[in-house]
C-alpha positions as semicolon CSV with decimal commas, in nm:
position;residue;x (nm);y (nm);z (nm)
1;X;10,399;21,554;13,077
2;X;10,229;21,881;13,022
3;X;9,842;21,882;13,148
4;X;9,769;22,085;12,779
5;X;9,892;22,030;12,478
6;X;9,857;22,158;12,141
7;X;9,815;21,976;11,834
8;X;9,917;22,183;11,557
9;X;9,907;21,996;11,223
10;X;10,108;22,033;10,912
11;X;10,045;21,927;10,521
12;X;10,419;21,961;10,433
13;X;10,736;21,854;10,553
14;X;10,956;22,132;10,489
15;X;10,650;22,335;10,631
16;X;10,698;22,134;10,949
17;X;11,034;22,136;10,954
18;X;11,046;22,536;10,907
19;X;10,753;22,529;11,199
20;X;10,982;22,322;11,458
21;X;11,225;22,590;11,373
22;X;11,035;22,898;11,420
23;X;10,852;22,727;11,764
24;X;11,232;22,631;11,929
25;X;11,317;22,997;11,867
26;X;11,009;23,139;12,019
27;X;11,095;22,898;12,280
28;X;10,811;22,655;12,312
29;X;10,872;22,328;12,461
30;X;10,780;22,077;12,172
31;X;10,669;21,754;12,321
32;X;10,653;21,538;12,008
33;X;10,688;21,531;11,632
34;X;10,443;21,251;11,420
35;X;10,548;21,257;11,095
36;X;10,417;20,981;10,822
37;X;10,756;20,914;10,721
38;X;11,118;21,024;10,811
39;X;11,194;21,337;10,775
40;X;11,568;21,451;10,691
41;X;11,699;21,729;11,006
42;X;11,364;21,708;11,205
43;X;11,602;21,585;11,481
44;X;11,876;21,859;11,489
45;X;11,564;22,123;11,418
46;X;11,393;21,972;11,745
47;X;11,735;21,965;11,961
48;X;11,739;21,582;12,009
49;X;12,048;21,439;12,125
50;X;12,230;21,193;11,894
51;X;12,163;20,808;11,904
52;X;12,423;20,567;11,994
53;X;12,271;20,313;11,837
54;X;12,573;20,280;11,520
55;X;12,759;20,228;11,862
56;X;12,573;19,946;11,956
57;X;12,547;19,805;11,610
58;X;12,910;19,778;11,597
59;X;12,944;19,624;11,963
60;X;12,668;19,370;11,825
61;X;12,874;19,273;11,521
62;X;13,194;19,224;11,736
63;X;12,988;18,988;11,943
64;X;12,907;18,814;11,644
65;X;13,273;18,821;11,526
66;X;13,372;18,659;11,871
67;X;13,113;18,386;11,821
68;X;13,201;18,324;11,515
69;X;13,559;18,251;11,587
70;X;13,466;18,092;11,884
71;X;13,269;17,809;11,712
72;X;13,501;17,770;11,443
73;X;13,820;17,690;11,682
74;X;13,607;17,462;11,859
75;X;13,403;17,282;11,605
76;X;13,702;17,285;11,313
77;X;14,013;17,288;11,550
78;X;13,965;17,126;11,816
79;X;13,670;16,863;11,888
80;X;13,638;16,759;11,493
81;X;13,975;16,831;11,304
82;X;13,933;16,677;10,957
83;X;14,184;16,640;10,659
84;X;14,013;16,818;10,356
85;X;14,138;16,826;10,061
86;X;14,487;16,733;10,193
87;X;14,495;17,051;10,431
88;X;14,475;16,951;10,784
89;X;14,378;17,137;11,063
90;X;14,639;17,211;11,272
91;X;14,567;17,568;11,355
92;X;14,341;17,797;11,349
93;X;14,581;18,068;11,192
94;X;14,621;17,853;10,906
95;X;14,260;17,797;10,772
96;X;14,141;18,136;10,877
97;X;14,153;18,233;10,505
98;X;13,880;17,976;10,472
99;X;13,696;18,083;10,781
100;X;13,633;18,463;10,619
101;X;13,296;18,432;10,475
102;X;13,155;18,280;10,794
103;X;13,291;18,556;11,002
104;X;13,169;18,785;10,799
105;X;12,842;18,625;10,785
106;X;12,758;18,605;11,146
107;X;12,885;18,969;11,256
108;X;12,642;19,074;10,967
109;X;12,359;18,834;11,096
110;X;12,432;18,912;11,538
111;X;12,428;19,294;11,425
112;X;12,109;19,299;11,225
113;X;11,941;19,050;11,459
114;X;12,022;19,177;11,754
115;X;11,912;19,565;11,601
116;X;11,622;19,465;11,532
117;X;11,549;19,384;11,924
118;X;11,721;19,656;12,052
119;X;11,504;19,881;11,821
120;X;11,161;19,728;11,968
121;X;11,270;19,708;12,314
122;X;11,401;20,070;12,326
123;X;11,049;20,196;12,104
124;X;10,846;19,989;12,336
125;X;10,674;19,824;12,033
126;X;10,525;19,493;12,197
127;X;10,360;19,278;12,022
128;X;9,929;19,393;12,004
129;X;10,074;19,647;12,094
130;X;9,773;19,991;12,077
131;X;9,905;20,223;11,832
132;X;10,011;20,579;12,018
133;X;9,921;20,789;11,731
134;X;9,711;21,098;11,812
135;X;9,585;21,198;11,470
136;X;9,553;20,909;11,237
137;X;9,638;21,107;10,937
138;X;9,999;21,101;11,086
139;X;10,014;20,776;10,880
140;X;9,875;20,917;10,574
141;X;10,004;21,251;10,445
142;X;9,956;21,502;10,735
143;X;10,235;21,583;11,009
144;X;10,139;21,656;11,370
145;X;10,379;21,872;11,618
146;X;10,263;21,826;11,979
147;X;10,333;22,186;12,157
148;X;10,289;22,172;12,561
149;X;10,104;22,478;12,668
150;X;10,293;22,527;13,053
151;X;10,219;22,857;13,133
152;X;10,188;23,008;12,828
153;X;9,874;23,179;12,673
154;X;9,677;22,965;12,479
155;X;9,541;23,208;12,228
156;X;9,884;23,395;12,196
157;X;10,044;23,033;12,091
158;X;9,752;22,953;11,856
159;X;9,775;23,218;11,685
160;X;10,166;23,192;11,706
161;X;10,100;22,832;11,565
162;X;9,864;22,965;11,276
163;X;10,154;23,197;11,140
164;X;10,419;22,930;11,079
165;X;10,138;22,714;10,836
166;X;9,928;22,542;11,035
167;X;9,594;22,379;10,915
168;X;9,424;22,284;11,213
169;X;9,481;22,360;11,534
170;X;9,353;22,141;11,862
171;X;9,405;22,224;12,246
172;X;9,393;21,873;12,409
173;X;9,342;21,826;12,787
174;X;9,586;21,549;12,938
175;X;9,399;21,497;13,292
């Protein structure tokens, strides 16, 4: 990380949004982006690389298919076959039709679930956990966009900062 930074903060989104812009083509390194709630193309304006994480949402609901198939063989097939309602379980293939809403149930619940986790673990978000927030109007209404100074000149970037809508501008020291 960057021994300066600049805080430059924001009142509007499409403000910010228009400011990440204008910063990547003046080519400043942005470090971070806090923003009080999502806001739609802030990624592609900052020149983050795509998630996988749909990826591993669908590898977590085939686990969850597997499982559920898994059990269902087992419990319904093979250790506890039972007669019901004068359908007897011979094969698998055969009640599958009844099995449906169970599959479907647990690829739904392994893919949430295990989401969920991923999402924490891959945030870092422990439990009493301190909050990283810089500014805590970032929760609020205001948007912060964390600029790292390098070798630039500070004045020339605050000003530079000032011009795409800045309110309030603060140099931070990270030593």
């Amino acid at each position: 990380m960057a021994s300066k930074v600049i805080h430059a903060i924001y009142s509007d989104d499409d403000l910010l949004l228009q400011a990440v812009k204008q910063v990547r083509e003046a080519r400043y390194h942005i470090g971070e982006v806090y923003t009080p709630f999502p806001v739609h193309g802030l990624d592609k304006a900052m020149g983050l690389a795509p998630t996988r994480l749909a990826i591993t949402s669908f590898l977590y609901g085939v686990v969850g298919l597997v499982v559920a198939t898994v059990m269902m063989n087992y419990i319904m097939i093979e250790d506890w076959p039972m007669d019901i309602g004068g359908k007897p379980s011979f094969s698998y293939i055969q009640n599958m039709p009844a099995f449906v809403p169970i599959m479907f149930e647990l690829t739904v619940f392994f893919a949430a679930h295990l989401m969920v986790i991923t999402f924490y673990l891959r945030s870092k978000l422990w439990p009493f956990k301190k909050a990283e927030n810089p500014d805590v109007r970032t929760t609020d209404d205001h948007f912060l966009m964390e600029v790292e100074v390098g070798n630039h000149n500070t004045r020339d970037l605050t000003e530079f900062l000032y011009q795409t809508g800045a309110l309030e501008i603060k140099l931070i020291d990270n030593k």
